[in-house]
Amino acid sequence: MDFNLADKNVDLIKHRKTYFLFTIAIVLAGAILLSTLGLNLGIDFESGTRVDLVSEEPLTEEEIENEIAAVGLTADDITLAGENNEQASVQFIGDLDQEEALELQGHFEEAFGHEPNMSTVSPQIGRELAINALIATGLASLGIVIYVAIRFEFLYGLAAITALLYDAFFVVSAFSLLQLEINIPFIAAVLTVIGYSINDTIVTFDRIRENVRKEEQEKDIEDFDHLAGIVNKSLLQTLTRSINTVLTVLFAAVAIWLLGSEAITSFAFAIVIGLVAGTYSSLFLAAQLWLVWKNKHMQKQREKPAKEMEGSES
Amino acid sequence: MGKKWGRIGAFFAIVIAIGILISQTAFDVARNTNLGLDLQGGFEVLYELQPDGERELTEEDIQATASALNERVDVLGVSEPSITVEGDDRIRVQLPGIEDQEEARELLSTGAELSFRDVDDELMLTGEDLQQGGASTGFDEANQPIVQVTLEDGELFGEITTELSQRPEPENLLVIWLDYDEDEHSFYEEANEPDPAFISAPRVSEPLPTDTVSIEGMESLEEAEFLAEMLNAGSLPVQIEEIYSNTVGASLGEQALEQTLFAGMVGVALILLYMMAYYRFMGVIASLTLMVYIYLVMILFNSIQGVLTLPGIAALILGVGMAVDANILTYERIKEELKDGRSMRSAFKLGSRRALGTIIDANITTIIAAAVLFYFGTSAVQGFAVMLIVSILTSFITAVYGTRLLLGLWINSRTLNRKYWLFGVKERDVRRGL
């Protein structure tokens, strides 16, 4: 078990156009999914009432529908969960009034033997939460870009943020494809993914920067192949760390996903998807984008009069 | 020789001391942790304060309402209630482990504004004429439960009853309302209802020059006690409206806690096994610092009065990942240096130093994300963010300095020199003659 490929002849750069095409295809697919299937917004964003119930025996949708009808209500959505379908989540879009909600709660407790979980959100709160989540994501990204631009340079920041947005978008698209519920913990999951994505990219960029400095001490980096060689070497050097880190975090996230409480299943699942996307984007998107952009930038520099360049180099 | 065994002895002394400390106190630490609603069941409600007419809400209004709610929660006898002001017009009330959420809801949201009116709904006396804390329960001659309230001014009541007793029947009633609403309530409409909105409407046939008034019409002693307590807790300074509520059944909460803790332990165990398999001796050190990390996070979290929620547990376990990453970064660098043919000691020194910059950059970016979350998030997300920040800071201390200390003792003892296998480095990969 050794992921150390630094001394082997692996070229991660050669197929960069394929990676870019692949990434674009994924983004397009995601955009199509979002515009057709849309997102399954939970009541955190929609306004309404959600009832989570648990029973000793396996449940069926029909059974639950009947119990709800007994109180004189109709549910908008019923989802069964748990190993033997002994759990269920029932949603009522729109504001169920307090009395109705209480009656339903009492009824379920009687029918299934456990007090259900119940969550009610008014329309105004749902909208606010959605807007706040978007603002938070935007500001977190902005803060990260500024930090990276200061600590590294702007092109690193730009590449890192592209990878980050891709990761977040990938998770959202996956949730659209599988029609999993978007709730507040999901937002926390996406922000965690953003944190990890940037973490991973920064580690790679750190190594690229270090290697670029080392090479420049010996001779100027002149052509694309030279720069590509450095990026490839850096990627291979950090590969073991990338794989080991993502594996260990995956151990935790998968364990919570498969064994943890129903309430955070989708939270953990979002993190699992995000971790995989984040590893991909650090290796095949962020570093490669930086390489292409940096090369263009250097070409522009070279086209300027030689004198000016010498001046700026010294 | 002496120095060598001294260092190794110090290592074991530290490990044993930590082991004793953790095993002796871990139970208390776990018990002192505040569990969120989602883990122990309970009731949570978010109120929005309604401004009164043209007047805008002031800071004082919000504080006064929060403390009024606090007094009411005291009536319920909840062990660890939490009442927090959110934004500039919201108050969140969390009542973990509460049994009767219907009662709680009613008790919290009622205005508790007692008023005495005539049959034409003209106001005679308000709650402000009551003596503070002057409400108590008792029984009337028919042994029915009643609530007795004491008035500030007995003479005033005498005047009112004199005036009322002169009216012809059936207009000589003193109607007692709780939370009377001008737009909604009128005595004549309610009087025909089987369950009228007013509490009672006693007949006043003679002047009553007294300062104690009995409120009849209670269905049970509990109802009477409830009303008395509510009146004593006082009225809310402003109107409130419920805009969000969340109830978690106790058994579901408990189940969630057990499942997630189990999942967390499995996850952490897998991480530790993997680290030991891949990084051998260094993995053992990483496992030690990870245990300390989890212990410290819990202590810190308790000391800032954090409330552990499901996402919080997730953040804790993912924080383990962050701590592991710092270890992995350092160990990979050490391995690289070893392969370059450096001695154990210089590989350790160089590797630790080179990894540090990367660890700092990576951690700060995550803290930025967590801080933004904390600032903009609502309570559950905020709990997650707090946990994430605490995790990152603690992981930095344990993974960087803890590892340096523990691994350093062994490296500097020189017992491990040239034992490449213990570091997961193949001897043939080591470049000689540098």
PDB file of N, CA, C and O in Angstrom, chain B residues 326-360:
ATOM      1  N   ALA B 326      -3.198  17.360   9.531  1.00  0.00           N
ATOM      2  CA  ALA B 326      -1.974  18.023   9.998  1.00  0.00           C
ATOM      3  C   ALA B 326      -0.883  16.977  10.254  1.00  0.00           C
ATOM      4  O   ALA B 326       0.285  17.179   9.912  1.00  0.00           O
ATOM      5  N   ASN B 327      -1.285  15.837  10.834  1.00  0.00           N
ATOM      6  CA  ASN B 327      -0.317  14.766  11.059  1.00  0.00           C
ATOM      7  C   ASN B 327       0.204  14.206   9.747  1.00  0.00           C
ATOM      8  O   ASN B 327       1.408  14.024   9.571  1.00  0.00           O
ATOM      9  N   ILE B 328      -0.708  13.958   8.824  1.00  0.00           N
ATOM     10  CA  ILE B 328      -0.310  13.355   7.549  1.00  0.00           C
ATOM     11  C   ILE B 328       0.670  14.272   6.817  1.00  0.00           C
ATOM     12  O   ILE B 328       1.694  13.831   6.296  1.00  0.00           O
ATOM     13  N   LEU B 329       0.351  15.580   6.794  1.00  0.00           N
ATOM     14  CA  LEU B 329       1.238  16.528   6.126  1.00  0.00           C
ATOM     15  C   LEU B 329       2.643  16.464   6.718  1.00  0.00           C
ATOM     16  O   LEU B 329       3.641  16.414   5.995  1.00  0.00           O
ATOM     17  N   THR B 330       2.707  16.447   8.050  1.00  0.00           N
ATOM     18  CA  THR B 330       4.008  16.408   8.711  1.00  0.00           C
ATOM     19  C   THR B 330       4.738  15.090   8.414  1.00  0.00           C
ATOM     20  O   THR B 330       5.917  15.082   8.058  1.00  0.00           O
ATOM     21  N   TYR B 331       4.007  13.988   8.538  1.00  0.00           N
ATOM     22  CA  TYR B 331       4.642  12.679   8.347  1.00  0.00           C
ATOM     23  C   TYR B 331       5.124  12.483   6.913  1.00  0.00           C
ATOM     24  O   TYR B 331       6.193  11.909   6.693  1.00  0.00           O
ATOM     25  N   GLU B 332       4.339  12.963   5.959  1.00  0.00           N
ATOM     26  CA  GLU B 332       4.763  12.825   4.568  1.00  0.00           C
ATOM     27  C   GLU B 332       6.063  13.591   4.330  1.00  0.00           C
ATOM     28  O   GLU B 332       6.962  13.120   3.638  1.00  0.00           O
ATOM     29  N   ARG B 333       6.130  14.783   4.936  1.00  0.00           N
ATOM     30  CA  ARG B 333       7.353  15.576   4.781  1.00  0.00           C
ATOM     31  C   ARG B 333       8.535  14.859   5.425  1.00  0.00           C
ATOM     32  O   ARG B 333       9.622  14.815   4.867  1.00  0.00           O
ATOM     33  N   ILE B 334       8.307  14.291   6.604  1.00  0.00           N
ATOM     34  CA  ILE B 334       9.383  13.574   7.289  1.00  0.00           C
ATOM     35  C   ILE B 334       9.847  12.396   6.430  1.00  0.00           C
ATOM     36  O   ILE B 334      11.043  12.171   6.235  1.00  0.00           O
ATOM     37  N   LYS B 335       8.887  11.684   5.876  1.00  0.00           N
ATOM     38  CA  LYS B 335       9.248  10.546   5.029  1.00  0.00           C
ATOM     39  C   LYS B 335      10.070  10.989   3.821  1.00  0.00           C
ATOM     40  O   LYS B 335      11.050  10.352   3.446  1.00  0.00           O
ATOM     41  N   GLU B 336       9.634  12.107   3.222  1.00  0.00           N
ATOM     42  CA  GLU B 336      10.375  12.618   2.070  1.00  0.00           C
ATOM     43  C   GLU B 336      11.813  12.921   2.443  1.00  0.00           C
ATOM     44  O   GLU B 336      12.748  12.578   1.714  1.00  0.00           O
ATOM     45  N   GLU B 337      11.985  13.582   3.583  1.00  0.00           N
ATOM     46  CA  GLU B 337      13.338  13.943   4.019  1.00  0.00           C
ATOM     47  C   GLU B 337      14.157  12.697   4.307  1.00  0.00           C
ATOM     48  O   GLU B 337      15.343  12.650   3.994  1.00  0.00           O
ATOM     49  N   LEU B 338      13.489  11.696   4.901  1.00  0.00           N
ATOM     50  CA  LEU B 338      14.204  10.448   5.190  1.00  0.00           C
ATOM     51  C   LEU B 338      14.667   9.799   3.896  1.00  0.00           C
ATOM     52  O   LEU B 338      15.789   9.313   3.791  1.00  0.00           O
ATOM     53  N   LYS B 339      13.803   9.815   2.893  1.00  0.00           N
ATOM     54  CA  LYS B 339      14.154   9.208   1.614  1.00  0.00           C
ATOM     55  C   LYS B 339      15.288   9.966   0.945  1.00  0.00           C
ATOM     56  O   LYS B 339      16.039   9.400   0.157  1.00  0.00           O
ATOM     57  N   ASP B 340      15.361  11.260   1.259  1.00  0.00           N
ATOM     58  CA  ASP B 340      16.461  12.054   0.713  1.00  0.00           C
ATOM     59  C   ASP B 340      17.776  11.744   1.415  1.00  0.00           C
ATOM     60  O   ASP B 340      18.805  12.331   1.101  1.00  0.00           O
ATOM     61  N   GLY B 341      17.730  10.866   2.390  1.00  0.00           N
ATOM     62  CA  GLY B 341      18.940  10.421   3.043  1.00  0.00           C
ATOM     63  C   GLY B 341      19.315  11.216   4.282  1.00  0.00           C
ATOM     64  O   GLY B 341      20.425  11.085   4.795  1.00  0.00           O
ATOM     65  N   ARG B 342      18.409  12.053   4.746  1.00  0.00           N
ATOM     66  CA  ARG B 342      18.739  12.815   5.950  1.00  0.00           C
ATOM     67  C   ARG B 342      18.654  11.930   7.189  1.00  0.00           C
ATOM     68  O   ARG B 342      17.988  10.898   7.196  1.00  0.00           O
ATOM     69  N   SER B 343      19.293  12.383   8.224  1.00  0.00           N
ATOM     70  CA  SER B 343      19.236  11.643   9.483  1.00  0.00           C
ATOM     71  C   SER B 343      17.848  11.806  10.089  1.00  0.00           C
ATOM     72  O   SER B 343      17.111  12.708   9.738  1.00  0.00           O
ATOM     73  N   MET B 344      17.526  10.907  11.017  1.00  0.00           N
ATOM     74  CA  MET B 344      16.228  10.967  11.676  1.00  0.00           C
ATOM     75  C   MET B 344      15.952  12.362  12.232  1.00  0.00           C
ATOM     76  O   MET B 344      14.879  12.923  12.062  1.00  0.00           O
ATOM     77  N   ARG B 345      16.934  12.874  12.951  1.00  0.00           N
ATOM     78  CA  ARG B 345      16.704  14.128  13.655  1.00  0.00           C
ATOM     79  C   ARG B 345      16.499  15.292  12.710  1.00  0.00           C
ATOM     80  O   ARG B 345      15.610  16.114  12.901  1.00  0.00           O
ATOM     81  N   SER B 346      17.310  15.372  11.644  1.00  0.00           N
ATOM     82  CA  SER B 346      17.117  16.518  10.766  1.00  0.00           C
ATOM     83  C   SER B 346      15.878  16.330   9.896  1.00  0.00           C
ATOM     84  O   SER B 346      15.200  17.306   9.552  1.00  0.00           O
ATOM     85  N   ALA B 347      15.543  15.069   9.576  1.00  0.00           N
ATOM     86  CA  ALA B 347      14.313  14.824   8.816  1.00  0.00           C
ATOM     87  C   ALA B 347      13.108  15.267   9.636  1.00  0.00           C
ATOM     88  O   ALA B 347      12.180  15.904   9.132  1.00  0.00           O
ATOM     89  N   PHE B 348      13.144  14.959  10.923  1.00  0.00           N
ATOM     90  CA  PHE B 348      12.046  15.330  11.822  1.00  0.00           C
ATOM     91  C   PHE B 348      11.906  16.845  11.922  1.00  0.00           C
ATOM     92  O   PHE B 348      10.817  17.404  11.807  1.00  0.00           O
ATOM     93  N   LYS B 349      13.058  17.505  12.088  1.00  0.00           N
ATOM     94  CA  LYS B 349      13.044  18.956  12.235  1.00  0.00           C
ATOM     95  C   LYS B 349      12.565  19.653  10.972  1.00  0.00           C
ATOM     96  O   LYS B 349      11.663  20.487  11.004  1.00  0.00           O
ATOM     97  N   LEU B 350      13.181  19.267   9.846  1.00  0.00           N
ATOM     98  CA  LEU B 350      12.840  19.896   8.569  1.00  0.00           C
ATOM     99  C   LEU B 350      11.402  19.608   8.177  1.00  0.00           C
ATOM    100  O   LEU B 350      10.673  20.491   7.746  1.00  0.00           O
ATOM    101  N   GLY B 351      11.018  18.339   8.353  1.00  0.00           N
ATOM    102  CA  GLY B 351       9.664  17.927   7.978  1.00  0.00           C
ATOM    103  C   GLY B 351       8.617  18.698   8.751  1.00  0.00           C
ATOM    104  O   GLY B 351       7.657  19.207   8.177  1.00  0.00           O
ATOM    105  N   SER B 352       8.815  18.822  10.071  1.00  0.00           N
ATOM    106  CA  SER B 352       7.851  19.546  10.895  1.00  0.00           C
ATOM    107  C   SER B 352       7.759  21.003  10.459  1.00  0.00           C
ATOM    108  O   SER B 352       6.670  21.576  10.381  1.00  0.00           O
ATOM    109  N   ARG B 353       8.952  21.582  10.166  1.00  0.00           N
ATOM    110  CA  ARG B 353       8.953  23.002   9.845  1.00  0.00           C
ATOM    111  C   ARG B 353       8.269  23.255   8.504  1.00  0.00           C
ATOM    112  O   ARG B 353       7.478  24.172   8.354  1.00  0.00           O
ATOM    113  N   ARG B 354       8.587  22.410   7.529  1.00  0.00           N
ATOM    114  CA  ARG B 354       8.012  22.625   6.190  1.00  0.00           C
ATOM    115  C   ARG B 354       6.508  22.423   6.178  1.00  0.00           C
ATOM    116  O   ARG B 354       5.805  23.061   5.410  1.00  0.00           O
ATOM    117  N   ALA B 355       6.032  21.487   6.995  1.00  0.00           N
ATOM    118  CA  ALA B 355       4.593  21.204   6.980  1.00  0.00           C
ATOM    119  C   ALA B 355       3.808  22.320   7.659  1.00  0.00           C
ATOM    120  O   ALA B 355       2.649  22.554   7.340  1.00  0.00           O
ATOM    121  N   LEU B 356       4.442  23.025   8.589  1.00  0.00           N
ATOM    122  CA  LEU B 356       3.730  23.998   9.412  1.00  0.00           C
ATOM    123  C   LEU B 356       3.031  25.090   8.598  1.00  0.00           C
ATOM    124  O   LEU B 356       1.860  25.389   8.819  1.00  0.00           O
ATOM    125  N   GLY B 357       3.775  25.664   7.626  1.00  0.00           N
ATOM    126  CA  GLY B 357       3.205  26.740   6.815  1.00  0.00           C
ATOM    127  C   GLY B 357       1.939  26.272   6.102  1.00  0.00           C
ATOM    128  O   GLY B 357       0.910  26.970   6.068  1.00  0.00           O
ATOM    129  N   THR B 358       2.036  25.064   5.545  1.00  0.00           N
ATOM    130  CA  THR B 358       0.884  24.517   4.828  1.00  0.00           C
ATOM    131  C   THR B 358      -0.300  24.328   5.765  1.00  0.00           C
ATOM    132  O   THR B 358      -1.440  24.664   5.435  1.00  0.00           O
ATOM    133  N   ILE B 359      -0.007  23.779   6.967  1.00  0.00           N
ATOM    134  CA  ILE B 359      -1.082  23.526   7.928  1.00  0.00           C
ATOM    135  C   ILE B 359      -1.775  24.830   8.306  1.00  0.00           C
ATOM    136  O   ILE B 359      -3.002  24.914   8.360  1.00  0.00           O
ATOM    137  N   ILE B 360      -0.973  25.871   8.535  1.00  0.00           N
ATOM    138  CA  ILE B 360      -1.554  27.161   8.915  1.00  0.00           C
ATOM    139  C   ILE B 360      -2.455  27.694   7.808  1.00  0.00           C
ATOM    140  O   ILE B 360      -3.604  28.068   8.045  1.00  0.00           O
TER     141      ILE B 360
END
